CSV table of C-alpha atoms and ligand atoms in Angstrom, one decimal:
chain,number,residue,atom,x,y,z
B,15,UNK,CA,5.1,-11.3,6.6
B,16,UNK,CA,7.6,-9.8,4.1
B,17,UNK,CA,10.6,-12.3,4.3
B,18,UNK,CA,8.0,-15.2,3.9
B,19,UNK,CA,6.6,-13.6,0.8
B,20,UNK,CA,10.1,-12.9,-0.6
B,21,UNK,CA,11.0,-16.5,-0.1
B,22,UNK,CA,7.9,-18.2,-1.4
B,23,UNK,CA,7.3,-15.8,-4.3
B,24,UNK,CA,3.9,-14.2,-3.6
B,25,UNK,CA,2.9,-10.6,-2.7
B,26,UNK,CA,0.9,-9.2,0.2
B,27,UNK,CA,-1.8,-7.0,-0.9
B,28,UNK,CA,-1.6,-3.5,0.8
B,29,UNK,CA,-5.0,-1.9,0.6
B,30,UNK,CA,-5.8,1.8,1.4
B,31,UNK,CA,-8.7,2.1,4.0
B,32,UNK,CA,-10.5,5.3,5.1
B,33,UNK,CA,-13.3,4.2,7.2
B,34,UNK,CA,-15.0,1.5,8.9
B,35,UNK,CA,-16.5,-0.1,5.7
B,36,UNK,CA,-13.3,-0.2,3.8
B,37,UNK,CA,-11.3,-1.8,6.7
B,38,UNK,CA,-14.1,-4.5,7.2
B,39,UNK,CA,-14.1,-5.2,3.6
B,40,UNK,CA,-10.3,-5.7,3.3
B,41,UNK,CA,-9.8,-7.9,6.5
B,42,UNK,CA,-13.0,-10.0,5.8
B,43,UNK,CA,-11.8,-10.9,2.1
B,44,UNK,CA,-8.3,-11.8,3.8
B,45,UNK,CA,-9.9,-14.0,6.5
B,46,UNK,CA,-12.0,-15.8,3.9
B,47,UNK,CA,-8.9,-16.5,1.7
B,48,UNK,CA,-6.6,-17.2,4.7
B,49,UNK,CA,-4.2,-14.5,3.4
B,50,UNK,CA,-2.0,-12.2,5.2
B,51,UNK,CA,-2.9,-8.7,4.7
B,52,UNK,CA,-1.6,-4.9,5.0
B,53,UNK,CA,-4.1,-2.4,6.0
B,54,UNK,CA,-2.7,1.0,5.3
B,55,UNK,CA,-3.8,4.6,5.8
B,56,UNK,CA,-2.4,7.7,4.2
B,57,UNK,CA,-1.8,10.8,6.0
B,58,UNK,CA,-5.0,12.4,4.2
B,59,UNK,CA,-7.1,9.5,5.4
B,60,UNK,CA,-5.9,10.2,9.0
B,61,UNK,CA,-6.6,13.8,8.6
B,62,UNK,CA,-10.2,13.1,7.0
B,63,UNK,CA,-11.3,10.6,9.8
B,64,UNK,CA,-9.4,12.2,12.6
B,65,UNK,CA,-6.2,10.4,13.6
B,66,UNK,CA,-7.5,8.7,17.0
B,67,UNK,CA,-10.8,7.6,15.1
B,68,UNK,CA,-9.2,5.8,12.1
B,69,UNK,CA,-6.2,4.4,14.1
B,70,UNK,CA,-8.8,3.0,16.6
B,71,UNK,CA,-10.8,1.3,13.8
B,72,UNK,CA,-7.7,-0.2,12.1
B,73,UNK,CA,-5.9,-1.3,15.1
B,74,UNK,CA,-9.0,-2.7,16.7
B,75,UNK,CA,-9.9,-4.7,13.7
B,76,UNK,CA,-6.4,-6.0,13.0
B,77,UNK,CA,-6.2,-7.1,16.6
B,78,UNK,CA,-9.4,-9.3,16.4
B,79,UNK,CA,-8.5,-10.7,12.9
B,80,UNK,CA,-8.1,-14.5,12.3
B,81,UNK,CA,-5.0,-13.7,9.9
B,82,UNK,CA,-2.1,-11.5,10.3
B,83,UNK,CA,-2.8,-7.9,9.8
B,84,UNK,CA,0.0,-5.4,9.4
B,85,UNK,CA,-1.2,-1.6,9.9
B,86,UNK,CA,0.9,0.5,7.8
B,87,UNK,CA,1.3,4.2,7.2
B,88,UNK,CA,1.3,4.9,3.5
B,89,UNK,CA,3.6,7.6,2.2
B,90,UNK,CA,4.5,9.4,5.5
B,91,UNK,CA,6.1,12.6,4.7
B,92,UNK,CA,7.8,13.4,7.9
B,93,UNK,CA,9.6,11.8,10.7
B,94,UNK,CA,6.8,13.3,13.1
B,95,UNK,CA,3.9,11.5,11.5
B,96,UNK,CA,5.8,8.3,11.3
B,97,UNK,CA,6.6,8.5,14.9
B,98,UNK,CA,3.1,9.4,15.8
B,99,UNK,CA,1.9,6.2,14.0
B,100,UNK,CA,4.6,4.0,15.6
B,101,UNK,CA,3.6,5.3,19.1
B,102,UNK,CA,-0.2,4.6,18.4
B,103,UNK,CA,0.8,1.0,17.7
B,104,UNK,CA,1.3,0.6,13.8
B,105,UNK,CA,3.5,-2.3,12.9
B,106,UNK,CA,5.0,-0.5,9.9
B,107,UNK,CA,5.5,2.8,8.4
B,108,UNK,CA,6.5,4.2,5.0
B,109,UNK,CA,8.7,7.2,5.0
B,110,UNK,CA,8.5,8.9,1.5
B,111,UNK,CA,11.3,11.3,1.0
B,112,UNK,CA,12.0,10.5,-2.7
B,113,UNK,CA,12.0,14.1,-3.6
B,114,UNK,CA,14.8,14.9,-1.3
B,115,UNK,CA,18.6,14.4,-2.3
B,116,UNK,CA,19.6,10.9,-2.0
B,117,UNK,CA,21.8,11.5,1.1
B,118,UNK,CA,18.9,13.2,2.9
B,119,UNK,CA,16.5,10.5,2.1
B,120,UNK,CA,19.0,8.0,3.3
B,121,UNK,CA,19.9,9.9,6.6
B,122,UNK,CA,16.1,10.5,7.5
B,123,UNK,CA,15.3,7.0,6.6
B,124,UNK,CA,18.0,5.6,8.9
B,125,UNK,CA,16.5,7.9,11.6
B,126,UNK,CA,13.0,6.4,11.3
B,127,UNK,CA,14.5,2.8,11.1
B,128,UNK,CA,16.2,3.5,14.4
B,129,UNK,CA,12.9,4.7,16.1
B,130,UNK,CA,10.9,1.7,14.4
B,131,UNK,CA,13.3,-0.7,15.8
B,132,UNK,CA,12.3,0.2,19.3
B,133,UNK,CA,8.6,-0.7,18.4
B,134,UNK,CA,9.6,-3.7,16.6
B,135,UNK,CA,8.0,-2.2,13.5
B,136,UNK,CA,9.2,-2.4,9.6
B,137,UNK,CA,10.1,0.7,7.5
B,138,UNK,CA,9.2,1.2,3.8
B,139,UNK,CA,11.3,3.7,2.0
B,140,UNK,CA,11.1,5.0,-1.5
B,141,UNK,CA,13.6,5.8,-4.3
B,142,UNK,CA,12.7,7.3,-7.6
B,143,UNK,CA,9.3,8.8,-8.1
B,144,UNK,CA,5.8,7.3,-8.7
B,145,UNK,CA,3.7,9.3,-11.3
B,146,UNK,CA,0.2,10.5,-10.6
B,147,UNK,CA,-1.7,11.4,-7.7
B,148,UNK,CA,-2.4,9.6,-4.3
B,149,UNK,CA,-3.9,11.9,-1.6
B,150,UNK,CA,-1.0,14.4,-0.7
B,151,UNK,CA,1.4,12.8,-3.2
B,152,UNK,CA,1.6,14.3,-6.8
B,153,UNK,CA,4.1,13.7,-9.6
B,154,UNK,CA,3.4,14.3,-13.2
B,155,UNK,CA,6.5,12.5,-14.7
B,156,UNK,CA,8.1,9.4,-13.7
B,157,UNK,CA,11.5,9.4,-12.1
B,158,UNK,CA,13.0,5.9,-12.6
B,159,UNK,CA,14.8,4.4,-9.6
B,160,UNK,CA,18.6,4.3,-10.1
B,161,UNK,CA,20.1,0.8,-9.8
B,162,UNK,CA,23.3,1.9,-8.2
B,163,UNK,CA,21.5,4.3,-5.7
B,164,UNK,CA,19.2,1.3,-4.9
B,165,UNK,CA,22.1,-0.8,-4.0
B,166,UNK,CA,23.7,1.7,-1.7
B,167,UNK,CA,20.3,2.5,0.0
B,168,UNK,CA,19.3,-1.2,0.7
B,169,UNK,CA,22.8,-1.7,2.2
B,170,UNK,CA,22.9,1.3,4.4
B,171,UNK,CA,19.3,2.2,5.4
B,172,UNK,CA,18.2,-0.7,7.5
B,173,UNK,CA,14.7,-0.4,5.7
B,174,UNK,CA,12.5,-3.5,5.6
B,175,UNK,CA,11.2,-3.0,1.9
B,176,UNK,CA,12.1,-0.6,-0.8
B,177,UNK,CA,9.3,1.3,-3.2
B,178,UNK,CA,10.6,1.8,-6.7
B,179,UNK,CA,9.8,4.0,-9.5
B,180,UNK,CA,9.6,1.9,-12.7
B,181,UNK,CA,7.1,4.0,-14.6
B,182,UNK,CA,4.1,3.2,-12.3
B,183,UNK,CA,1.6,5.6,-11.5
B,184,UNK,CA,-0.9,6.3,-8.7
B,185,UNK,CA,-4.6,6.6,-9.6
B,186,UNK,CA,-6.5,6.0,-12.9
B,187,UNK,CA,-4.3,5.0,-15.7
B,188,UNK,CA,-2.2,7.7,-17.2
B,189,UNK,CA,-1.2,8.0,-20.9
B,190,UNK,CA,2.6,7.8,-20.2
B,191,UNK,CA,2.3,4.9,-17.7
B,192,UNK,CA,4.3,1.8,-18.5
B,193,UNK,CA,6.1,-0.6,-16.3
B,194,UNK,CA,9.7,-1.0,-17.1
B,195,UNK,CA,10.5,-4.6,-16.2
B,196,UNK,CA,14.0,-4.2,-17.4
B,197,UNK,CA,14.7,-1.8,-14.7
B,198,UNK,CA,12.9,-3.9,-12.1
B,199,UNK,CA,14.9,-7.0,-13.0
B,200,UNK,CA,18.1,-5.1,-12.8
B,201,UNK,CA,17.2,-3.5,-9.3
B,202,UNK,CA,16.4,-7.0,-8.1
B,203,UNK,CA,19.5,-8.7,-9.4
B,204,UNK,CA,21.7,-5.9,-7.8
B,205,UNK,CA,19.9,-5.8,-4.5
B,206,UNK,CA,18.3,-9.2,-3.8
B,207,UNK,CA,16.0,-7.2,-1.7
B,208,UNK,CA,12.0,-7.3,-1.5
B,209,UNK,CA,10.5,-4.5,-3.3
B,210,UNK,CA,7.2,-2.6,-3.4
B,211,UNK,CA,4.9,-1.8,-6.4
B,212,UNK,CA,2.9,1.3,-5.8
B,213,UNK,CA,0.0,2.4,-8.1
B,214,UNK,CA,-1.0,-1.3,-9.0
B,215,UNK,CA,-4.7,-0.4,-9.5
B,216,UNK,CA,-5.8,-1.6,-13.0
B,217,UNK,CA,-2.3,-3.2,-13.6
B,218,UNK,CA,-2.8,-6.4,-15.6
B,219,UNK,CA,-2.7,-9.8,-13.7
B,220,UNK,CA,0.0,-10.9,-16.0
B,221,UNK,CA,2.3,-7.8,-15.3
B,222,UNK,CA,1.5,-8.3,-11.4
B,223,UNK,CA,2.8,-12.1,-11.8
B,224,UNK,CA,5.9,-10.8,-13.7
B,225,UNK,CA,6.5,-8.1,-10.9
B,226,UNK,CA,6.2,-10.7,-8.2
B,227,UNK,CA,8.8,-13.0,-10.1
B,228,UNK,CA,11.2,-9.9,-10.1
B,229,UNK,CA,11.1,-9.5,-6.3
B,230,UNK,CA,7.9,-7.4,-5.5
B,231,UNK,CA,6.4,-8.5,-2.3
B,232,UNK,CA,4.0,-5.6,-1.4
B,233,UNK,CA,1.5,-4.3,-3.7
B,234,UNK,CA,-0.4,-1.1,-3.2
B,235,UNK,CA,-4.0,-0.8,-4.3
B,236,UNK,CA,-6.4,2.3,-3.6
B,237,UNK,CA,-7.9,3.5,-6.7
B,238,UNK,CA,-9.6,0.1,-7.6
B,239,UNK,CA,-11.2,0.2,-4.1
B,240,UNK,CA,-12.4,3.8,-4.6
B,241,UNK,CA,-13.8,3.0,-7.9
B,242,UNK,CA,-15.6,-0.2,-6.6
B,243,UNK,CA,-17.1,1.6,-3.9
B,244,UNK,CA,-18.4,4.7,-5.7
B,245,UNK,CA,-19.7,2.6,-8.8
B,246,UNK,CA,-21.5,0.3,-6.4
B,247,UNK,CA,-23.2,3.2,-4.4
B,248,UNK,CA,-24.3,4.9,-7.6
B,249,UNK,CA,-25.9,1.9,-8.9
B,250,UNK,CA,-27.5,0.9,-5.5
B,251,UNK,CA,-29.0,4.5,-5.2
B,252,UNK,CA,-30.3,4.6,-8.7
B,253,UNK,CA,-31.8,1.1,-8.4
B,254,UNK,CA,-33.4,1.8,-5.0
B,255,UNK,CA,-34.4,5.4,-4.9
B,256,UNK,CA,-36.5,5.0,-1.8
B,257,UNK,CA,-33.9,3.4,0.4
B,258,UNK,CA,-32.5,5.9,2.8
B,259,UNK,CA,-31.0,3.6,5.3
B,260,UNK,CA,-27.3,4.7,5.2
B,261,UNK,CA,-26.1,1.2,6.2
B,262,UNK,CA,-27.9,-0.4,3.2
B,263,UNK,CA,-26.4,2.2,0.8
B,264,UNK,CA,-22.8,2.1,2.2
B,265,UNK,CA,-23.1,-1.7,2.6
B,266,UNK,CA,-23.4,-2.0,-1.0
B,267,UNK,CA,-20.1,-0.4,-1.5
B,268,UNK,CA,-18.5,-2.5,1.2
B,269,UNK,CA,-19.6,-5.6,-0.6
B,270,UNK,CA,-18.0,-4.3,-3.9
B,271,UNK,CA,-14.7,-3.7,-2.1
B,272,UNK,CA,-14.8,-7.1,-0.5
B,273,UNK,CA,-15.0,-8.6,-4.2
B,274,UNK,CA,-12.2,-6.3,-5.6
B,275,UNK,CA,-9.7,-7.2,-2.5
B,276,UNK,CA,-10.6,-10.9,-2.9
B,277,UNK,CA,-9.6,-10.8,-6.6
B,278,UNK,CA,-6.3,-9.1,-6.0
B,279,UNK,CA,-5.4,-11.5,-3.2
B,280,UNK,CA,-5.9,-14.1,-5.7
B,281,UNK,CA,-3.8,-12.5,-8.2
B,282,UNK,CA,-1.1,-11.8,-5.7
B,283,UNK,CA,-1.0,-15.5,-5.0
B,284,UNK,CA,-1.3,-15.1,-1.1
B,285,UNK,CA,-4.3,-17.3,-0.8
B,286,UNK,CA,-3.8,-19.8,2.1
B,287,UNK,CA,-0.5,-18.1,3.3
B,288,UNK,CA,-1.8,-16.7,6.6
S,306,13P,P1,-3.6,3.2,-6.8
S,306,13P,O1,-4.3,4.1,-6.1
S,306,13P,O2,-3.1,3.3,-8.1
S,306,13P,O3,-4.1,1.8,-6.5
S,306,13P,O4,-2.1,3.3,-5.9
S,306,13P,C1,-2.2,3.0,-4.6
S,306,13P,C2,-0.8,3.3,-3.7
S,306,13P,O5,0.1,3.1,-4.5
S,306,13P,C3,-0.9,3.5,-2.4
S,306,13P,O6,0.3,4.1,-2.0
């Protein structure tokens, strides 16, 4: 999925899911638009739903899908959780050790890459820090990826893709959030490597297009899904105070997510690439 996106200059959407409805909405939008898609679960989502429950939902739906679906661990904080997901059948894991010194981040990433290879799975690593809050991940200030370190990391780690810190932030927009495209361009020129943009909710379509031109092939979206879901539920319940069938209520949220995901897939230029 990733090398093809890199060659053909589009990005694959990586959407965070937490339950049946979010997973259905993401996969059905990808199917409708004949787009490849990445369904990702954070450690907190796995804790919330119960590991086996959420894994069963995402792997089951991915297997039945009519388009390629990668099931990915988002922001794994330890070798153990990455191993657990690979054993369960995930086709990709992220190991987020960006707070460790460079040498430790590199050596542990190498360790995970070795294990992932046994499963034919991919590995996403991270260099530099992403601001904001995303489940168990929290940073108040940006740490921009160092270009020299990125070169060494992609040459030595064996990772499939690299998440970069270019001023991007998880969650709702932050006052000091600003994408440094000059840094992204330097990283891309120096590494020629597929890159990941985290915290892409509410990023303008023009900025997304620019990022894709500069080698971003995987784009993470969580907050826009949560906002669509919660807004739709509030509206639905306000408009229908007598409805108590939970499927109707949650169904309104599922539909809202479907539309958000379809819109992102179109911006990412992956329509018809399945
Ligand atoms: P947003 O919540 O800002 O969309 O970020 C999602 C993300 O990067 C998941 O790792």
